[in-house]
Tab-separated table of C-alpha atoms (C1' of nucleotides) in Angstrom:
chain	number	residue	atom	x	y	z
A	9	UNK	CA	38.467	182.938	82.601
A	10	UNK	CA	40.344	179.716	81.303
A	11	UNK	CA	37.422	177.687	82.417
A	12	UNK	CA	37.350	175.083	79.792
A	13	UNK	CA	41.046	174.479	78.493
A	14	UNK	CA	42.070	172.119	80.918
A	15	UNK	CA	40.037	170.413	83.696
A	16	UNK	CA	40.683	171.667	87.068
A	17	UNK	CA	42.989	168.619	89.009
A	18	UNK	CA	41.541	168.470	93.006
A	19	UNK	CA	43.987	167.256	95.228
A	20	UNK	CA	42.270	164.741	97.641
A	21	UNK	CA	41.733	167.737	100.360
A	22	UNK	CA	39.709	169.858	98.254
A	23	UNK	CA	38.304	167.024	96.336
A	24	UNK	CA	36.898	166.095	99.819
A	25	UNK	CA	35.511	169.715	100.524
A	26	UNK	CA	33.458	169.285	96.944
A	27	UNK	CA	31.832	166.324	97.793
A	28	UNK	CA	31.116	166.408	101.639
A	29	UNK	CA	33.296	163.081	102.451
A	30	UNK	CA	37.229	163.004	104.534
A	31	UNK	CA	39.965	162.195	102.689
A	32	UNK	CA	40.316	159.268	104.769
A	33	UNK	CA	36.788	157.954	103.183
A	34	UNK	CA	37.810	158.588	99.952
A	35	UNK	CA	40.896	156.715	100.286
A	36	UNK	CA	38.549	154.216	101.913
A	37	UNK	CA	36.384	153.952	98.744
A	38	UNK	CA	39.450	153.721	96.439
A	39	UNK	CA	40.357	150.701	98.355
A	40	UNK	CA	37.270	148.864	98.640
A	41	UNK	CA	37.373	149.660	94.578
A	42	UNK	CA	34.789	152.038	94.455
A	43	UNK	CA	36.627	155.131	92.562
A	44	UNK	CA	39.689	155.118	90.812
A	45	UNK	CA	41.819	158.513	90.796
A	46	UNK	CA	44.203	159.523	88.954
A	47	UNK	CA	48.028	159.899	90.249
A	48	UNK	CA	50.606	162.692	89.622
A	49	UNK	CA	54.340	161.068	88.755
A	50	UNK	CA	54.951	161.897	92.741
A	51	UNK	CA	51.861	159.208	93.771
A	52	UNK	CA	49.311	162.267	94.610
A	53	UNK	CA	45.979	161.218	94.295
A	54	UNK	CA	44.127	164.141	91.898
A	55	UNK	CA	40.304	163.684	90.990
A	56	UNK	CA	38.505	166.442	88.509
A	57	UNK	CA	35.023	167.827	88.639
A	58	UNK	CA	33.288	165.704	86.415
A	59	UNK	CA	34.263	162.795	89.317
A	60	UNK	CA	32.466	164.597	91.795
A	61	UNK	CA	29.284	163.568	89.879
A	62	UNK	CA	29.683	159.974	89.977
A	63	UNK	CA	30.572	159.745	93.452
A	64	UNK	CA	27.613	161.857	94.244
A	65	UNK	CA	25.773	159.113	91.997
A	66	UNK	CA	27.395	156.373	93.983
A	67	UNK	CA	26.483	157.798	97.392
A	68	UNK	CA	22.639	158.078	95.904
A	69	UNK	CA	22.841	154.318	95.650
A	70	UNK	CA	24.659	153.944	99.013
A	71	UNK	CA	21.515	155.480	100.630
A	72	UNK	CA	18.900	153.626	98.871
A	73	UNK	CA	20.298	150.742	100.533
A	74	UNK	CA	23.651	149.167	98.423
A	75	UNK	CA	26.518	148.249	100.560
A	76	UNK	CA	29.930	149.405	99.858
A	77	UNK	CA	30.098	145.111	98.450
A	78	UNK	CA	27.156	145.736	96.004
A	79	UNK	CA	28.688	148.928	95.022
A	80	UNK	CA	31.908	147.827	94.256
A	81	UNK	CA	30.658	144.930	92.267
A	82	UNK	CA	28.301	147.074	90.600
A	83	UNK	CA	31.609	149.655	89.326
A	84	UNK	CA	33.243	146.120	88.443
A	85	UNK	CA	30.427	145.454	85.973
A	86	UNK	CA	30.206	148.878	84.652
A	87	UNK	CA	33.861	148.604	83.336
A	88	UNK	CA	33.156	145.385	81.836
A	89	UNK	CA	31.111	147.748	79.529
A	90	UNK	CA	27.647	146.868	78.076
A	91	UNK	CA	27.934	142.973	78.246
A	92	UNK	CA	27.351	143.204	82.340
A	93	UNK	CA	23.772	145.635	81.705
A	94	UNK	CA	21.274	142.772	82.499
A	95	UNK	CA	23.534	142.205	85.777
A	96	UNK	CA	23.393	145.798	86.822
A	97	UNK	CA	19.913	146.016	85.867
A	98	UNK	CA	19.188	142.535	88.295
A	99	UNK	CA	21.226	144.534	90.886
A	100	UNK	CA	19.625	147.833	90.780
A	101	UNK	CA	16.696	146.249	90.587
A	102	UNK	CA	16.902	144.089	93.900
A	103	UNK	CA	18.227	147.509	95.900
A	104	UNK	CA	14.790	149.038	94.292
A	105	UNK	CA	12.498	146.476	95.563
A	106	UNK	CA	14.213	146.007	98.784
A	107	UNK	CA	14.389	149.813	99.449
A	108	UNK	CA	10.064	150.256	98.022
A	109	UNK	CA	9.389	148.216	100.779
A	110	UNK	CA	11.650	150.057	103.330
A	111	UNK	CA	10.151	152.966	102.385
A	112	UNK	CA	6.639	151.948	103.178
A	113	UNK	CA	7.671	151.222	106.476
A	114	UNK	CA	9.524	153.750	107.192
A	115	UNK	CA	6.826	156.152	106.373
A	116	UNK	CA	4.463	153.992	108.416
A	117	UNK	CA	6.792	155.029	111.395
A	118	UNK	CA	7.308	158.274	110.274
A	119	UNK	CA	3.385	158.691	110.743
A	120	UNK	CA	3.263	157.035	114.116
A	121	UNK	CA	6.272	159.631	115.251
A	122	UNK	CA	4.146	162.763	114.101
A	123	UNK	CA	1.070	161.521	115.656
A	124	UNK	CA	2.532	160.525	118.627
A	125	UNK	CA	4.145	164.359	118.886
A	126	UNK	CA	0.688	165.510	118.033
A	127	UNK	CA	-0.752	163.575	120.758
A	128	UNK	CA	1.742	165.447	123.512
A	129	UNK	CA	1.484	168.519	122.114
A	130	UNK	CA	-2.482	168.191	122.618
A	131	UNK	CA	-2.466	166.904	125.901
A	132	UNK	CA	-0.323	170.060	126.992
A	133	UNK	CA	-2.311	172.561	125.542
A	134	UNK	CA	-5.446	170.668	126.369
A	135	UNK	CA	-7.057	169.924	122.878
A	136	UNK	CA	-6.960	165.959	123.930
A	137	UNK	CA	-8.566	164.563	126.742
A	138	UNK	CA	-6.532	163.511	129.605
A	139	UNK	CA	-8.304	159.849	129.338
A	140	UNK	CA	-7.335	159.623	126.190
A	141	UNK	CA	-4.241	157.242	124.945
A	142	UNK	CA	-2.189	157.094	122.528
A	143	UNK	CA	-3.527	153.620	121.275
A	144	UNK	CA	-7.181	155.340	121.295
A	145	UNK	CA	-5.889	158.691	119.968
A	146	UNK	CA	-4.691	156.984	116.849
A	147	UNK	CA	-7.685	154.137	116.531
A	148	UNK	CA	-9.826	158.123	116.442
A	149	UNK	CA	-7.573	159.007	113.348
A	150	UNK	CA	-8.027	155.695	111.890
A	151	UNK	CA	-3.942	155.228	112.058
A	152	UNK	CA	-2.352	151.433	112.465
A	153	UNK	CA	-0.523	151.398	115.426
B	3	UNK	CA	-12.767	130.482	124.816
B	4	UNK	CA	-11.320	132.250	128.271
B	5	UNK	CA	-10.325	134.756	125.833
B	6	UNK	CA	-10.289	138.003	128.862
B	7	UNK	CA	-9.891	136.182	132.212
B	8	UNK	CA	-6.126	136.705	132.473
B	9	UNK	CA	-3.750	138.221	130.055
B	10	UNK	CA	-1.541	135.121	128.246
B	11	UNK	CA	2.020	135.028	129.726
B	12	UNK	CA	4.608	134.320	126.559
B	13	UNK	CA	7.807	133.220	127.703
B	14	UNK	CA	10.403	134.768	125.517
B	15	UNK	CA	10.807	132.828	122.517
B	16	UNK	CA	6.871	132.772	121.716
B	17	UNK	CA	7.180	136.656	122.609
B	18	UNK	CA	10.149	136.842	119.827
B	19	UNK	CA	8.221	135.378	117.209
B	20	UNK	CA	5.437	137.906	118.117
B	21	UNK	CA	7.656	140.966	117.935
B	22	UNK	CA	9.751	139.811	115.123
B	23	UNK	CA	12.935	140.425	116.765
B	24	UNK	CA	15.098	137.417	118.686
B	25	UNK	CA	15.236	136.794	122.007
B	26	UNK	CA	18.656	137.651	122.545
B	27	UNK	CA	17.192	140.604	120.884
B	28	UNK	CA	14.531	141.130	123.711
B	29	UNK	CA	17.517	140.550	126.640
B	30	UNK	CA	19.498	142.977	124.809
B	31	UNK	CA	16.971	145.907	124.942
B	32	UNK	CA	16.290	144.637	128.503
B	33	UNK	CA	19.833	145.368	129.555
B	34	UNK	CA	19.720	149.034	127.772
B	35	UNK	CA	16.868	149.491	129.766
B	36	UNK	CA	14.615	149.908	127.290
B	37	UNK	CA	12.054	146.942	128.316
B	38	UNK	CA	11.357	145.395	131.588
B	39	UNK	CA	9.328	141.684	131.255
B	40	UNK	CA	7.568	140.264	134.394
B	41	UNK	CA	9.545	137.253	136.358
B	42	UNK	CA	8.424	133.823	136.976
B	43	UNK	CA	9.455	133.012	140.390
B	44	UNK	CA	12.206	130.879	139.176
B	45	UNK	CA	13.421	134.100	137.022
B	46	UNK	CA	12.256	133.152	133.834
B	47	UNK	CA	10.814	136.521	131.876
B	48	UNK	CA	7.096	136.618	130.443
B	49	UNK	CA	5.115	139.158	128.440
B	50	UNK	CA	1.899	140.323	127.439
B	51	UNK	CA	0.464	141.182	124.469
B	52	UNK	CA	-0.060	144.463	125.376
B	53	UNK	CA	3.907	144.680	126.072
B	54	UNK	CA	4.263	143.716	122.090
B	55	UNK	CA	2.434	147.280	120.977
B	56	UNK	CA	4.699	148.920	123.711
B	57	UNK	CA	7.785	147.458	121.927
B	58	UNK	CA	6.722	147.653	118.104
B	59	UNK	CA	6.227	151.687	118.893
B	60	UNK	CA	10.102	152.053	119.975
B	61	UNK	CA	10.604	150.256	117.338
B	62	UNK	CA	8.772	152.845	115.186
B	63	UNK	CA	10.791	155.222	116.654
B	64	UNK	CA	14.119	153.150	116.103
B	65	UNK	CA	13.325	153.563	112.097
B	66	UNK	CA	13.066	156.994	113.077
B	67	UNK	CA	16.533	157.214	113.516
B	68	UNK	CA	16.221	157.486	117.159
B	69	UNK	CA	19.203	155.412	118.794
B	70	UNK	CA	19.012	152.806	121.361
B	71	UNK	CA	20.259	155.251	124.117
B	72	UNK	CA	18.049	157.719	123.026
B	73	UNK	CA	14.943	155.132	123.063
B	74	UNK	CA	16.196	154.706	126.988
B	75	UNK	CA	15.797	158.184	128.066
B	76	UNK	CA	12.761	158.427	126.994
B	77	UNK	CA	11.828	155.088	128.474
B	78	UNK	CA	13.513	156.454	131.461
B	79	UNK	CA	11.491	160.107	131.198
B	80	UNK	CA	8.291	158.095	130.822
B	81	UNK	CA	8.617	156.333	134.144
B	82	UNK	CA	9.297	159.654	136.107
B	83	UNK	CA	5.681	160.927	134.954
B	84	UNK	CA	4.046	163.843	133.398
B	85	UNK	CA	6.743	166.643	135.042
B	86	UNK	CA	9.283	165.290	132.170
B	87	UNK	CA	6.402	165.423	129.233
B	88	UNK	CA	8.178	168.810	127.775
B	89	UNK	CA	11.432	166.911	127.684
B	90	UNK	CA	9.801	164.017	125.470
B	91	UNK	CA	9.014	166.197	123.449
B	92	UNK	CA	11.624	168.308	122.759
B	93	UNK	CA	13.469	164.951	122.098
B	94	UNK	CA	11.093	163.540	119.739
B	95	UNK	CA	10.876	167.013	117.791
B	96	UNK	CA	14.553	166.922	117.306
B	97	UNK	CA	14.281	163.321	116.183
B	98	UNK	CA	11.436	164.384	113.902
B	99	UNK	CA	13.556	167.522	112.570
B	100	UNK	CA	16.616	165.060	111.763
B	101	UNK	CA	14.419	162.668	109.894
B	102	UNK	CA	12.505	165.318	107.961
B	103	UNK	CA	15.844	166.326	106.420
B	104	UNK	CA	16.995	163.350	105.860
B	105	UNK	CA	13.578	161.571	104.419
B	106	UNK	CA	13.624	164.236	101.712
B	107	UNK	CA	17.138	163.145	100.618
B	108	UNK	CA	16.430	159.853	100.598
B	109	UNK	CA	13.156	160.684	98.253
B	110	UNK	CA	15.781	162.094	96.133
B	111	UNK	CA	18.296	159.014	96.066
B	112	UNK	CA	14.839	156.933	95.073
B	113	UNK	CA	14.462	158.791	92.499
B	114	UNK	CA	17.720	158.600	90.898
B	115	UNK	CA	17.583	155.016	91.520
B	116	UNK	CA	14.451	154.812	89.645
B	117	UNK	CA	15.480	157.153	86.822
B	118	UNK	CA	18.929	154.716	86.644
B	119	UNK	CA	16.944	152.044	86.489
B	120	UNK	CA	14.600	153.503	83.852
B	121	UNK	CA	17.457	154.815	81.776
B	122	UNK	CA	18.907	151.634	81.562
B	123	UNK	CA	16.019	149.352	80.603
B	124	UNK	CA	15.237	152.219	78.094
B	125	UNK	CA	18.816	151.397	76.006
B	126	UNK	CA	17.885	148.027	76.794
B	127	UNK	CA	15.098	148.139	75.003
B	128	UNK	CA	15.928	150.685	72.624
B	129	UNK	CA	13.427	153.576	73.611
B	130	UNK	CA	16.738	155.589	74.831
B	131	UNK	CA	19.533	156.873	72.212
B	132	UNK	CA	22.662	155.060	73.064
B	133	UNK	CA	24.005	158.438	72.823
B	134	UNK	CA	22.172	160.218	75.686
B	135	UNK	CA	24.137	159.330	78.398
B	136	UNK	CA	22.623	159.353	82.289
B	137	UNK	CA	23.027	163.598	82.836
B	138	UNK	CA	21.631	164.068	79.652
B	139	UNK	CA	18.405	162.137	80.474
B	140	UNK	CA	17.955	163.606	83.868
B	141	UNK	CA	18.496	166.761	82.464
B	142	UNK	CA	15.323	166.004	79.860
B	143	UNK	CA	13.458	164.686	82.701
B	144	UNK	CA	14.329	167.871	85.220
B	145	UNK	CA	15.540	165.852	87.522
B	146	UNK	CA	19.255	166.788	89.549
B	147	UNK	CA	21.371	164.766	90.037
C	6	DC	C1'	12.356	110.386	136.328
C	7	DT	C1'	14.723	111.040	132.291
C	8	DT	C1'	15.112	113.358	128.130
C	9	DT	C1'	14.656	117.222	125.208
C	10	DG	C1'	13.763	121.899	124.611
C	11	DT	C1'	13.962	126.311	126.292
C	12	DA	C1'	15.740	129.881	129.396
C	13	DC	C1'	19.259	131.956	132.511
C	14	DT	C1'	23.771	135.052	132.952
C	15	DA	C1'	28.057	137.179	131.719
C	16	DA	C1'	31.293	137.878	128.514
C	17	DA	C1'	33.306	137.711	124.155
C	18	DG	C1'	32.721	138.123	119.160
C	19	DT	C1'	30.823	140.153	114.747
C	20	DT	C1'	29.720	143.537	111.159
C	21	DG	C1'	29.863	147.585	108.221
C	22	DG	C1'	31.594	151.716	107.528
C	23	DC	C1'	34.411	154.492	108.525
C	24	DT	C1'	38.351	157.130	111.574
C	25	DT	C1'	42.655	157.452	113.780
C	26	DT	C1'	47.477	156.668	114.297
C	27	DA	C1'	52.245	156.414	113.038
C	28	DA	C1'	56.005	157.182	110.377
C	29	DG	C1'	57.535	159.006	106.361
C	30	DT	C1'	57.203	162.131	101.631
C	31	DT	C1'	55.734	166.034	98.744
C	32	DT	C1'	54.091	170.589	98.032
C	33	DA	C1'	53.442	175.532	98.830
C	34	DA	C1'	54.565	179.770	101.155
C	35	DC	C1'	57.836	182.611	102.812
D	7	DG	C1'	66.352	176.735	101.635
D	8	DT	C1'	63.494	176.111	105.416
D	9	DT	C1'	59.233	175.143	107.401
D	10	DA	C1'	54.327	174.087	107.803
D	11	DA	C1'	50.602	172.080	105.600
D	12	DA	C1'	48.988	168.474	103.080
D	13	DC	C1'	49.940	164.223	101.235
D	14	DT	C1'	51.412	158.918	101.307
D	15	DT	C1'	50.804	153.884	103.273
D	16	DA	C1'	49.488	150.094	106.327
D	17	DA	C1'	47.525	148.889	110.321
D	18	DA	C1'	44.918	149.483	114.289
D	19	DG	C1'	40.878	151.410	116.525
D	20	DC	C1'	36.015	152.685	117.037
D	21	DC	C1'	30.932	152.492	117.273
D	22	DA	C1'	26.226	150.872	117.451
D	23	DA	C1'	23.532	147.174	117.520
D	24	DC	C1'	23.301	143.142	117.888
D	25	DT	C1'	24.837	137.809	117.976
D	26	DT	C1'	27.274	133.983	119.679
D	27	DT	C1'	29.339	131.195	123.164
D	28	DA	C1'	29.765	128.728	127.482
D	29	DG	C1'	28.246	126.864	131.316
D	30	DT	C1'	24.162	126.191	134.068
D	31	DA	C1'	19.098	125.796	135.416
D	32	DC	C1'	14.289	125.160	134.588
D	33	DA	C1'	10.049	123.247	132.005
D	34	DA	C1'	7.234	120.043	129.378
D	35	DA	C1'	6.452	115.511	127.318
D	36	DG	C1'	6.568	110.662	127.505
DNA sequence: CTTTGTACTAAAGTTGGCTTTAAGTTTAAC
DNA sequence: GTTAAACTTAAAGCCAACTTTAGTACAAAG
């Protein structure tokens, strides 16, 4: 099966099938310094499995909330090796306690939307009184508005 | 106190600081037809406090995910009465769907951040081998990547 | 009644995160 | 060896959701 001789070289097509971005976004990430790929002696960009992980990684931190500018200074730090950990530690830690508080409100609204669906649904079928609102519909569930 | 006699009129910069958002803000949602403030007769907007609740629930559904044009129609579907309820909430539902999917990955990217974060206060601090690298430690806590 | 603050409109500008275009090069299949 | 697909670069374009600007009018305080 060959599978562990050599590690398999994805041109920037199929590297883009593995991980679910365009090849235009990857080039995009290489050039706000994000990833790094290697080159064949013709200029081809080639990227191998184990890559796929860290990008994967990267986009993680991309949806808890980093910009592509906090990223890239965060992959500047990591190859300044172990002397940069309290900075990427500060870093991570600000995207944490910016996200925690995010999150709260997002599942705040994420409450209001399935009560609010709740509340059509019962005035269709009847199980809510026409007279009452939303605003008294939720105050009966004891949910903020 | 005159506390019920007439709702307070807040021209738009008190109504800002109520909502949170700016007043260009407030004009800008006015032109997307999302909002429509009362006029003094010399043009000037004012709202009530009952307009704020109206505004900080499309607002719940903005975090959502719902876009501004979105928010419209069903501003717009709202106005035309109870014939267009089944559309609202076929709209919402899909709006629910979409976030439901996507609120589950971003419970996963929280956790990765947290485990990152974890990991690297743990070498910090010397409760992690400097030898277990980031997959092995997710792999010991059953976490994916 | 003047000054200072706030509001009005329409239009142009900004931002982040890509995507598209254009013109040329390399690779893979026949 | 030819051709089509996939690659290269740099630069321009796009989108949503605001924000800023410019020029003007109204409101509140002294």
């Amino acid at each position: 099966m060959d599978t562990n001789t050599a590690e398999h070289k994805y041109r920037i097509g199929d590297f883009a099938a593995v991980t679910g971005l365009s090849s235009p976004t990857l080039r995009y990430y290489e050039k706000e310094g994000l990833i790094k790929p290697h080159r064949t002696e013709n200029g081809l960009r080639y990227y191998t499995k184990q890559y796929a992980s860290w990008i994967k990684f990267l986009l993680h931190l991309k949806s808890t909330g980093m910009t592509i500018e906090q990223l890239k200074q965060y992959v500047e730090w990591r190859a300044e090796g172990d002397s940069t950990i309290d900075k990427r530690i500060a870093l991570l830690q600000e995207v944490h306690d910016n996200f925690e508080k995010q999150f709260a409100e997002l599942q705040h609204s994420w409450t209001i939307l399935n009560d609010k669906l709740d509340w059509y649904k019962g005035k269709v079928n009847g199980h809510i009184e026409d007279s009452e609102d939303f605003a008294a519909y939720l105050k009966r569930l004891n949910h903020k508005e």
